[in-house]
mmCIF file of C-alpha atoms in Angstrom:
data_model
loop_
_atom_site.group_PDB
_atom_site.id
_atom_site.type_symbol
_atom_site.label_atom_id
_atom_site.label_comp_id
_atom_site.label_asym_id
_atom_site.label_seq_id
_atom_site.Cartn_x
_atom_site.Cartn_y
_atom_site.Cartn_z
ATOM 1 C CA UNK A 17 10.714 -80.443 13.571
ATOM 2 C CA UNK A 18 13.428 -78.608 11.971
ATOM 3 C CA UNK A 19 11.685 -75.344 12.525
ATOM 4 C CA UNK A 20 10.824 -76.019 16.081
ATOM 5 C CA UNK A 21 14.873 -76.692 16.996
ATOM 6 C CA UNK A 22 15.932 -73.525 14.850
ATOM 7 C CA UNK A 23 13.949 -71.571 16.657
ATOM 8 C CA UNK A 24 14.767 -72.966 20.244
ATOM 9 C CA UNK A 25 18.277 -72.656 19.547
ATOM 10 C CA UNK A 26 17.832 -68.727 18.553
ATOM 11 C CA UNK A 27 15.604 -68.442 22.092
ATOM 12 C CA UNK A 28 18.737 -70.126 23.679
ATOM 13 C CA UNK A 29 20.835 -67.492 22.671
ATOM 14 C CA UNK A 30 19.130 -64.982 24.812
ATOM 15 C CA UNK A 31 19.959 -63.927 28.334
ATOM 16 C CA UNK A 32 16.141 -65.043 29.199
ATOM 17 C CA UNK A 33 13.070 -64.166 27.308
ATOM 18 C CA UNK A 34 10.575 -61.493 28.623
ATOM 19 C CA UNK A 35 7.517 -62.118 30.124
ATOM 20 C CA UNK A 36 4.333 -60.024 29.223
ATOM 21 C CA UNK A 37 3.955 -57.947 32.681
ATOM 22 C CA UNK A 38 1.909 -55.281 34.227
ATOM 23 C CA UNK A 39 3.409 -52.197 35.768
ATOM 24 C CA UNK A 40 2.944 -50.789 39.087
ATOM 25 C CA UNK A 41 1.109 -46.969 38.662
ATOM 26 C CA UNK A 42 2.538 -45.262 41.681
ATOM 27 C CA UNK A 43 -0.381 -43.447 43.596
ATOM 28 C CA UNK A 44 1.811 -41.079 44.859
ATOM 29 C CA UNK A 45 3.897 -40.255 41.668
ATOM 30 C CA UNK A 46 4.514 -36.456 41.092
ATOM 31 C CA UNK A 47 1.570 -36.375 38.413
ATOM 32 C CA UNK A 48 -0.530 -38.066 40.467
ATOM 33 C CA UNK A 49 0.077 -35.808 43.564
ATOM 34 C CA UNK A 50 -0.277 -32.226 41.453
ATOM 35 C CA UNK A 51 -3.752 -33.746 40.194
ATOM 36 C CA UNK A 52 -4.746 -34.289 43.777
ATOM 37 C CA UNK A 53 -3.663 -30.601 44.732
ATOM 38 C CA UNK A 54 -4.831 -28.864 41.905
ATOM 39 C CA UNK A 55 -8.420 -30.783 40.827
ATOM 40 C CA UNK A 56 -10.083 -27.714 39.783
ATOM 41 C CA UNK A 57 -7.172 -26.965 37.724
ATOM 42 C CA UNK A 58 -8.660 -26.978 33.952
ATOM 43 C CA UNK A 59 -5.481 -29.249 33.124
ATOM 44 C CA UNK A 60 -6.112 -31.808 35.857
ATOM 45 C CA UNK A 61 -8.362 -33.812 34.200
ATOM 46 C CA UNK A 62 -6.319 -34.158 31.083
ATOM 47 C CA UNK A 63 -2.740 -34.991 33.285
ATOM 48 C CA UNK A 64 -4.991 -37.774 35.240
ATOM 49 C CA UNK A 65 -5.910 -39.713 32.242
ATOM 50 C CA UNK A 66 -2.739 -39.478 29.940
ATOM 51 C CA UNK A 67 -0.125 -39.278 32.303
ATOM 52 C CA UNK A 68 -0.747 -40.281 35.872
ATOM 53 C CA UNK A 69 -2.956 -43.442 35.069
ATOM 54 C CA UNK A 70 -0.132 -44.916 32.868
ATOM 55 C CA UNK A 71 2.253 -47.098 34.816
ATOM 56 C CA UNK A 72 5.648 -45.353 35.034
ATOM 57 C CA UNK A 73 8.984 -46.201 36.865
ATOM 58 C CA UNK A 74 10.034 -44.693 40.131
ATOM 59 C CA UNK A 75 13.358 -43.245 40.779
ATOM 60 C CA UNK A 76 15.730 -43.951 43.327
ATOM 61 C CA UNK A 77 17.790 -41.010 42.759
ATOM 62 C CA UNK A 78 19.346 -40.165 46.405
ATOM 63 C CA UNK A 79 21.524 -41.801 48.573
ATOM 64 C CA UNK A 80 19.466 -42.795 51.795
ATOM 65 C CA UNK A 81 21.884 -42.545 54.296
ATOM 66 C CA UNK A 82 19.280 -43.587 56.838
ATOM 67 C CA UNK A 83 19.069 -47.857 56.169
ATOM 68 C CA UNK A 84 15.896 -48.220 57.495
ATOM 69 C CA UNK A 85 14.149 -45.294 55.988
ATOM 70 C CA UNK A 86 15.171 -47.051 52.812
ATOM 71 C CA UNK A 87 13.801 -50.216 53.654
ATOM 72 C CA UNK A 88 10.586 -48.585 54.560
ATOM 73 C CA UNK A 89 10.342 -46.786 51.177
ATOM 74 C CA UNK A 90 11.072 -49.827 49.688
ATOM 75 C CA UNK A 91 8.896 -52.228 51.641
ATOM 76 C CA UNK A 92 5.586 -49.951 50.978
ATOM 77 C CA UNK A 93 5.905 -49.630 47.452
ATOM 78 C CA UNK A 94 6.319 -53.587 47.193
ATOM 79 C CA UNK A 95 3.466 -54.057 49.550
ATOM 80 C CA UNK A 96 1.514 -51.621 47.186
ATOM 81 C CA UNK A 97 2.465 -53.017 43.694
ATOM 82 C CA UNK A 98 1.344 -56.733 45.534
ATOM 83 C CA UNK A 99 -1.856 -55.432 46.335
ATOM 84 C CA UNK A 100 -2.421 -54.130 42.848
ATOM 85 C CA UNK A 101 -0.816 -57.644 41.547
ATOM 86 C CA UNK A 102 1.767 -56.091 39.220
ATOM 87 C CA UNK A 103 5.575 -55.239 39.166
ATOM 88 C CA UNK A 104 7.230 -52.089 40.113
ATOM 89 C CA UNK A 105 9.849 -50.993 38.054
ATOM 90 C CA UNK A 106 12.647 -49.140 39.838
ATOM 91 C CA UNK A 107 15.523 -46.843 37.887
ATOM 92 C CA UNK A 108 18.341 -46.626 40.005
ATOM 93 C CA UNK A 109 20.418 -43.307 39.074
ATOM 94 C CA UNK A 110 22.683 -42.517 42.007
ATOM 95 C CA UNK A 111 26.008 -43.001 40.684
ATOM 96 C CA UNK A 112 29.103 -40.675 41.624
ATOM 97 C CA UNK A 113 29.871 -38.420 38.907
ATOM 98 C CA UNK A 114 26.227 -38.612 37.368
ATOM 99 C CA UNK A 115 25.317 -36.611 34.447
ATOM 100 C CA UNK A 116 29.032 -35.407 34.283
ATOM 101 C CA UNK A 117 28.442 -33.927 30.635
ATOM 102 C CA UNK A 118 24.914 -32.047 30.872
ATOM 103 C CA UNK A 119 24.951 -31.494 35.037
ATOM 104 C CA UNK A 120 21.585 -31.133 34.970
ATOM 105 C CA UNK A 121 21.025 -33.828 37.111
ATOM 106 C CA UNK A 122 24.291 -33.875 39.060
ATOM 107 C CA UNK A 123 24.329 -37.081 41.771
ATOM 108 C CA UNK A 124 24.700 -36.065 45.816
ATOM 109 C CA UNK A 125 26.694 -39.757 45.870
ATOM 110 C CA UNK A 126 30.299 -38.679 46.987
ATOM 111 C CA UNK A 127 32.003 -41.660 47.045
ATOM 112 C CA UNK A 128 32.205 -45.110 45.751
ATOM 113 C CA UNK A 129 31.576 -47.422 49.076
ATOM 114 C CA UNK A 130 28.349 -45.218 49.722
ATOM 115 C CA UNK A 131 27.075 -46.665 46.532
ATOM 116 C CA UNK A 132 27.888 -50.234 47.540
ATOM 117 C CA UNK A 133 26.525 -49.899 50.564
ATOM 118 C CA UNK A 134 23.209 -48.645 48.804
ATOM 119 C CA UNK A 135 22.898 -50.919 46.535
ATOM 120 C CA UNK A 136 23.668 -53.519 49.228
ATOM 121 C CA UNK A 137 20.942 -52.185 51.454
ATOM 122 C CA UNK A 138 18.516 -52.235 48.157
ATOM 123 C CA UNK A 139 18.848 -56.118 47.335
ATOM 124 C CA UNK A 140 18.548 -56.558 50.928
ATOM 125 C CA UNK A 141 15.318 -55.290 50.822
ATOM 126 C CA UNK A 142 13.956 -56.275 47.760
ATOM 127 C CA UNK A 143 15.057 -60.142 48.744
ATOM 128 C CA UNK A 144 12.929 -62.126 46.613
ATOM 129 C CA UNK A 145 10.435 -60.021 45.237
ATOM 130 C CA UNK A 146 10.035 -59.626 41.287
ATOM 131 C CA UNK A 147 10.879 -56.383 40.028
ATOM 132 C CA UNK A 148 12.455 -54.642 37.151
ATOM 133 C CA UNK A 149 15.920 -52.549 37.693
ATOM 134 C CA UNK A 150 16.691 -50.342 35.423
ATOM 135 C CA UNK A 151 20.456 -49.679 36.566
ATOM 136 C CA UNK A 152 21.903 -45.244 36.090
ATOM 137 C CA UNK A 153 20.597 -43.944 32.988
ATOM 138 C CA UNK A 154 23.315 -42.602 30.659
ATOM 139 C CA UNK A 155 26.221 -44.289 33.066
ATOM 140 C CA UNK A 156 27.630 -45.964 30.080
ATOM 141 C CA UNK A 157 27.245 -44.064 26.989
ATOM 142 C CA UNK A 158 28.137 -40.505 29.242
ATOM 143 C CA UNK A 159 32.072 -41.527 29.897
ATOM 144 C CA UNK A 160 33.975 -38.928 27.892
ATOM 145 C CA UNK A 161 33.906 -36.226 30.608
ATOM 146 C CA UNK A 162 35.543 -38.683 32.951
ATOM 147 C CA UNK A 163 38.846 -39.372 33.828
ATOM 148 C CA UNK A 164 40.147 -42.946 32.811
ATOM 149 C CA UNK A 165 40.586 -43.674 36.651
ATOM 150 C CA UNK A 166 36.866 -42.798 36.762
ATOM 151 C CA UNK A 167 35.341 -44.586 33.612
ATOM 152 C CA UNK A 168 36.716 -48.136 35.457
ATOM 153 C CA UNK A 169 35.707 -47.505 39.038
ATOM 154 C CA UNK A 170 32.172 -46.848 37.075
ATOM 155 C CA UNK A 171 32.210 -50.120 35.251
ATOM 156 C CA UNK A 172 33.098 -51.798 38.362
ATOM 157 C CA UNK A 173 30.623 -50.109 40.477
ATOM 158 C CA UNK A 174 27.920 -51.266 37.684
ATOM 159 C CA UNK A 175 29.179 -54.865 37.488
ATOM 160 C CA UNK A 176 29.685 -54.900 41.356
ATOM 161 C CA UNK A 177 25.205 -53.857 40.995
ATOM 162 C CA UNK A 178 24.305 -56.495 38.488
ATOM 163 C CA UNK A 179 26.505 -59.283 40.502
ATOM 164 C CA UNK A 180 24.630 -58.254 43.863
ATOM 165 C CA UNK A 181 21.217 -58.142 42.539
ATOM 166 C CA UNK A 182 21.913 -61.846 40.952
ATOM 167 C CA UNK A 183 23.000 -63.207 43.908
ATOM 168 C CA UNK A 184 21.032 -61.434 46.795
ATOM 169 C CA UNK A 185 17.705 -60.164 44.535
ATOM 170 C CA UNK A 186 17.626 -63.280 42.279
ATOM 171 C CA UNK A 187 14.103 -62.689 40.712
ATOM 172 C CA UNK A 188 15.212 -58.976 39.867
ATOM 173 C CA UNK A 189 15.282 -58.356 36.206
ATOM 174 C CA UNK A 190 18.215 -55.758 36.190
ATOM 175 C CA UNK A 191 18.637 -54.106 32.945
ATOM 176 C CA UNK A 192 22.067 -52.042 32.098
ATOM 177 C CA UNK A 193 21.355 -48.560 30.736
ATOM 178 C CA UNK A 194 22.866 -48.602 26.583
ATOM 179 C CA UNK A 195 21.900 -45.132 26.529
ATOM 180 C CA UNK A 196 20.088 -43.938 22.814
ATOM 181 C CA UNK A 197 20.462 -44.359 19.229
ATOM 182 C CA UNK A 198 22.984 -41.350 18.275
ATOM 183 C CA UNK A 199 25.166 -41.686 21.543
ATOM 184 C CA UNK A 200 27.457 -44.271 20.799
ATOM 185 C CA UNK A 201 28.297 -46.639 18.194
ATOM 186 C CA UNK A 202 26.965 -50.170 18.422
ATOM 187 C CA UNK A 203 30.159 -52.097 19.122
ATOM 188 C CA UNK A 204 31.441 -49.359 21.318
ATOM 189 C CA UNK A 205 28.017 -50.065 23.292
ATOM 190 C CA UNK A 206 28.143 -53.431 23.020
ATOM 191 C CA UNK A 207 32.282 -53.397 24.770
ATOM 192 C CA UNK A 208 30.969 -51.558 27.807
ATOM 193 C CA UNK A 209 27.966 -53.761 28.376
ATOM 194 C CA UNK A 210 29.865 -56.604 28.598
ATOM 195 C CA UNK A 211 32.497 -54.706 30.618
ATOM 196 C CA UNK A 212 29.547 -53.814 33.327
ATOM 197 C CA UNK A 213 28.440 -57.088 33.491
ATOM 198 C CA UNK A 214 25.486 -57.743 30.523
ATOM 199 C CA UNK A 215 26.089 -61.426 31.025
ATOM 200 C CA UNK A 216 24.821 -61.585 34.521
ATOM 201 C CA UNK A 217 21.701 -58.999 33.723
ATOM 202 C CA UNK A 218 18.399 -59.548 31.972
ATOM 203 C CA UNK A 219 19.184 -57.285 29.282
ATOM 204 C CA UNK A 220 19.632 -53.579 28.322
ATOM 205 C CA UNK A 221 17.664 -50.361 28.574
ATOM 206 C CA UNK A 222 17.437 -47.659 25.594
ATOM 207 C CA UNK A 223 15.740 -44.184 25.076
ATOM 208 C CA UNK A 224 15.589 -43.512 28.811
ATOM 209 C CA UNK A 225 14.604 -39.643 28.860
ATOM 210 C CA UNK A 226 14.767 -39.355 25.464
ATOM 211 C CA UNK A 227 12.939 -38.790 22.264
ATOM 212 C CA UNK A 228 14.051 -41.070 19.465
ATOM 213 C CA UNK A 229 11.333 -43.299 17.483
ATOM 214 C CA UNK A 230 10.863 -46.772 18.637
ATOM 215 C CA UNK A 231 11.325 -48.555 15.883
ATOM 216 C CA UNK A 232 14.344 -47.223 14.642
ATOM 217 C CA UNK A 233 15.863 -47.384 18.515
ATOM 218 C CA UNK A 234 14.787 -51.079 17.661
ATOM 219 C CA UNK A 235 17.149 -51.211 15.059
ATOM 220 C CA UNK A 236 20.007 -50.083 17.276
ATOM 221 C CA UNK A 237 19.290 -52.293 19.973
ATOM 222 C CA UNK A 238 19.453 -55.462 17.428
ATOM 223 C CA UNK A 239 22.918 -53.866 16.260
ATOM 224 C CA UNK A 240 24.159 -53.849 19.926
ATOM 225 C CA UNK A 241 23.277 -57.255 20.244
ATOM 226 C CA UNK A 242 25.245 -58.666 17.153
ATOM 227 C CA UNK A 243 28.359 -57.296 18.401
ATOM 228 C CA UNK A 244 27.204 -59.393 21.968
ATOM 229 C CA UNK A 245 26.675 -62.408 20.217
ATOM 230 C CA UNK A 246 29.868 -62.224 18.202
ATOM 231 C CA UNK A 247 32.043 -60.952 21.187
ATOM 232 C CA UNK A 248 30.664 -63.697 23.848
ATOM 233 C CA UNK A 249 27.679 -65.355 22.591
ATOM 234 C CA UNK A 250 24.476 -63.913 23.610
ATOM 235 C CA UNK A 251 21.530 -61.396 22.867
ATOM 236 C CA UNK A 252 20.118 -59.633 25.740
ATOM 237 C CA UNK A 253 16.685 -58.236 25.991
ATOM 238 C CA UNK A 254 15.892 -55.114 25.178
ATOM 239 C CA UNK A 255 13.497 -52.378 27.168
ATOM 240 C CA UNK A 256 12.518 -48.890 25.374
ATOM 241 C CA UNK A 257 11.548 -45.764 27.420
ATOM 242 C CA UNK A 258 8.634 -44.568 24.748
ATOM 243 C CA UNK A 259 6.844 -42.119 26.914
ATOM 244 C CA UNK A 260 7.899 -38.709 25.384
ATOM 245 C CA UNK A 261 8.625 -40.709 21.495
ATOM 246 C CA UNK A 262 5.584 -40.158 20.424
ATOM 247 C CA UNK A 263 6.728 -37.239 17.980
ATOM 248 C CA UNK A 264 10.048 -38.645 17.529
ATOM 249 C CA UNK A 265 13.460 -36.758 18.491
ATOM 250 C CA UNK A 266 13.976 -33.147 17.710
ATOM 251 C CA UNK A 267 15.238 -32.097 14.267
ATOM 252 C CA UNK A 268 18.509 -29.996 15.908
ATOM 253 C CA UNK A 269 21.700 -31.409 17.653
ATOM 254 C CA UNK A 270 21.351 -30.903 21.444
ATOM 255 C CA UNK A 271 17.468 -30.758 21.975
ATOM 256 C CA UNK A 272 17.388 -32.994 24.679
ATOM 257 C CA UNK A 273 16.231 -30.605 27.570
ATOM 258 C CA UNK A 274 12.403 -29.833 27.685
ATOM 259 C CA UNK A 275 12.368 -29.474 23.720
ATOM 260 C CA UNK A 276 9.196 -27.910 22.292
ATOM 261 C CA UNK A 277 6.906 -30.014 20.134
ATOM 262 C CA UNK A 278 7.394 -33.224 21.888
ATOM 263 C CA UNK A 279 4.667 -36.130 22.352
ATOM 264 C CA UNK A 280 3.934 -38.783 25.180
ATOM 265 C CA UNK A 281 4.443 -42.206 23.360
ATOM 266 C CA UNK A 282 2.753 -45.511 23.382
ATOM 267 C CA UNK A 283 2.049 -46.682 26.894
ATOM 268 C CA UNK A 284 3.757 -49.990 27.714
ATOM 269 C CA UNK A 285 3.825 -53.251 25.957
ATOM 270 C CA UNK A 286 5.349 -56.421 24.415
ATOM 271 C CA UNK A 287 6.491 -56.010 21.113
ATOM 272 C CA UNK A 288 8.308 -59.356 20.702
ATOM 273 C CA UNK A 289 9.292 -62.119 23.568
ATOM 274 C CA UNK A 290 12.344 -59.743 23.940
ATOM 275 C CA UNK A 291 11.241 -56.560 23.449
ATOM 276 C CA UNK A 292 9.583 -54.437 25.836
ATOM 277 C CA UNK A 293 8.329 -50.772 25.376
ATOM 278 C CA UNK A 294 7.633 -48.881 29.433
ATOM 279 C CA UNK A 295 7.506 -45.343 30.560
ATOM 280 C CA UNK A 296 10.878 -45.028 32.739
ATOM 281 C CA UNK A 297 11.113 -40.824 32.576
ATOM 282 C CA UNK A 298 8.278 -39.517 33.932
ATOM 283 C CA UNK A 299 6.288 -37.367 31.321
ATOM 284 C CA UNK A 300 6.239 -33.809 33.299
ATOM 285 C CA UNK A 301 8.936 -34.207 35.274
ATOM 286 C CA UNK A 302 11.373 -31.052 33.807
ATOM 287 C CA UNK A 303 14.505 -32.211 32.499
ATOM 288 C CA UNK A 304 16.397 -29.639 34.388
ATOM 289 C CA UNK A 305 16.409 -25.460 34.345
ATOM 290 C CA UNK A 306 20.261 -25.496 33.057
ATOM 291 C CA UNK A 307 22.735 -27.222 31.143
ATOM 292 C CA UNK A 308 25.986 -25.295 29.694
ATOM 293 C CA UNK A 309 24.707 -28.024 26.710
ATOM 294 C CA UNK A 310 21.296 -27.451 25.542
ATOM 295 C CA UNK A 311 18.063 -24.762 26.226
ATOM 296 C CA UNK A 312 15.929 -26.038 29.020
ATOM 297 C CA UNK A 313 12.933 -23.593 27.879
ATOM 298 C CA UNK A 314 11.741 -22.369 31.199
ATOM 299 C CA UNK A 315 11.629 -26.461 32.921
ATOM 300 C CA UNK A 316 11.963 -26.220 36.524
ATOM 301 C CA UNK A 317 14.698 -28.270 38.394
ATOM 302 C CA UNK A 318 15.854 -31.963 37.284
ATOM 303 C CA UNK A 319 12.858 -33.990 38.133
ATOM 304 C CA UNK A 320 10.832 -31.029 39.268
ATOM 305 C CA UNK A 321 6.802 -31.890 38.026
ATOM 306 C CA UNK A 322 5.590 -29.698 35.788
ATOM 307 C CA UNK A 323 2.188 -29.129 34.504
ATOM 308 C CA UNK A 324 3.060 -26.876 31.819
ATOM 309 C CA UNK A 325 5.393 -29.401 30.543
ATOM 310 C CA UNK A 326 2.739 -32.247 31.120
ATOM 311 C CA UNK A 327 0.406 -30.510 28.865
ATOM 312 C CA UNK A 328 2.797 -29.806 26.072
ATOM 313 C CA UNK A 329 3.636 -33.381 25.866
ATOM 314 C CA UNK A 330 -0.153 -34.519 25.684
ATOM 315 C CA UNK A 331 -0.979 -31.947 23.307
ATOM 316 C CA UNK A 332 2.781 -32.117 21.649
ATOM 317 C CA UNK A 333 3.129 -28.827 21.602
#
């Protein structure tokens, strides 16, 4: 009996344990689209199987300015994921001021209120349904090359996304972006989390277009959340991008665009009740052609498929 209530009382703790769920694979993704242009291409058979069969996240990644094309985006990709009875997973990454330290993937949001009003027209949208968030990759843990006025209206535009999706998207499991293993310090992590709102979300992402080995991103995650629960009182979930992990992180500082000798990693799963592993960067999609920060070797624009880069990463070459 003792065992049962210990055990309760560390599940209490949580911000909500994760359900075991199946992810939407997007039809039209950028893999799956190049396989249906190019099927006699010798490589098409291998990109099919190992990349554009896996379930993977879809980006929202541009300011719609038009409310009902939004809507209609949104509405067929929820009517598709319901006819395939799983969840979509959506990575929201629109934020003003994105990618402020590599620019390789610099945002077209100009202003503040146009992201409210997105993100107000999203949870409009997506109502009731049950999806995953994954809320601006990097947001957090790439603040240095903003001005203090900046790093708060930031936070607040993050915490004003999490409070929205609670309150208008209640069955929306929104989880803040903690960035990777060698970014930031655990505590420092930990701080802005709870600055942007962690209390109100179902948990934190980690890895997202990254490299780093599960396990020890594990470890990180788990250091984040002691510094939560000694701060104010809870652990929060945890989801790992693994799909280009499977060779671990590059041995050099600043090998995060296109590096050689990268793997896709283990397709989705539950590791624990609040643990999940997904593919949230699409494997193929370049990491951009330039950064004043790192060698993009030859990858086409930000987000740009690529089956060159496809095949290095199911070869891990």
């Amino acid at each position: 009996m003792y065992k049962i209530l210990f055990l309760s009382l560390i599940t209490a703790c949580y911000t909500g344990n994760l359900m075991a769920t199946e992810y939407f694979v997007d039809p039209t993704s950028s893999a799956a689209l190049w396989v249906e242009k190019n099927k006699s291409d010798p490589r098409a058979l291998a990109i099919r199987a190992k990349i554009a069969s896996v379930p993977t996240a879809i980006w929202l990644s541009k300011i719609h300015e038009n409310e009902t094309e939004l809507a209609q985006q949104i509405t067929s990709y929820i009517s598709q994921a319901d006819k395939q009875k799983t969840q979509l997973m959506f990575v929201l990454y629109a934020l003003p001021n994105r990618d402020c330290s590599g620019q390789a993937s610099a945002s077209n949001t100009t202003n503040s209120q146009k992201y409210r009003t997105w993100i107000n027209q999203l949870t409009k949208t997506i109502s009731n349904t049950e999806l995953t968030i994954i809320l601006e990759p990097d947001a957090l843990a790439d603040m240095s090359c903003l001005t203090p006025l900046q790093r708060k209206d930031r936070t607040d535009l993050l915490k004003y996304a999490v409070t929205q999706f609670k309150i208008k998207s209640p069955n929306a499991h929104v989880y803040l972006d903690a960035g990777n293993m060698k970014w930031q310090p655990a505590k420092t992590m930990a701080e802005q989390l709870i600055a942007a709102g962690i209390k109100d979300a179902s948990g934190f992402s980690l890895n997202i277009s990254n490299y780093y080995a599960t396990e020890p991103t594990i470890k990180y995650g788990e250091d984040i959340n002691r510094f939560l629960m000694a701060l104010i009182g809870i652990k929060s979930n945890m989801i790992i991008d693994t799909s280009r992990n499977g060779h671990g992180a590059p041995a050099l500082p600043n090998q995060w665009c296109n590096p050689l000798g990268r793997k896709i990693g283990e397709g989705p799963k539950d590791i624990s009740a609040t643990v999940k592993t997904a593919w949230i960067k699409p494997p193929g999609e370049s990491d951009g052609d330039f950064s004043p920060t790192a060698n993009c070797h030859g990858g086409p624009k930000a987000g740009v498929f690529s089956p060159d880069l496809a095949i290095r990463l199911i070869k891990g070459e």
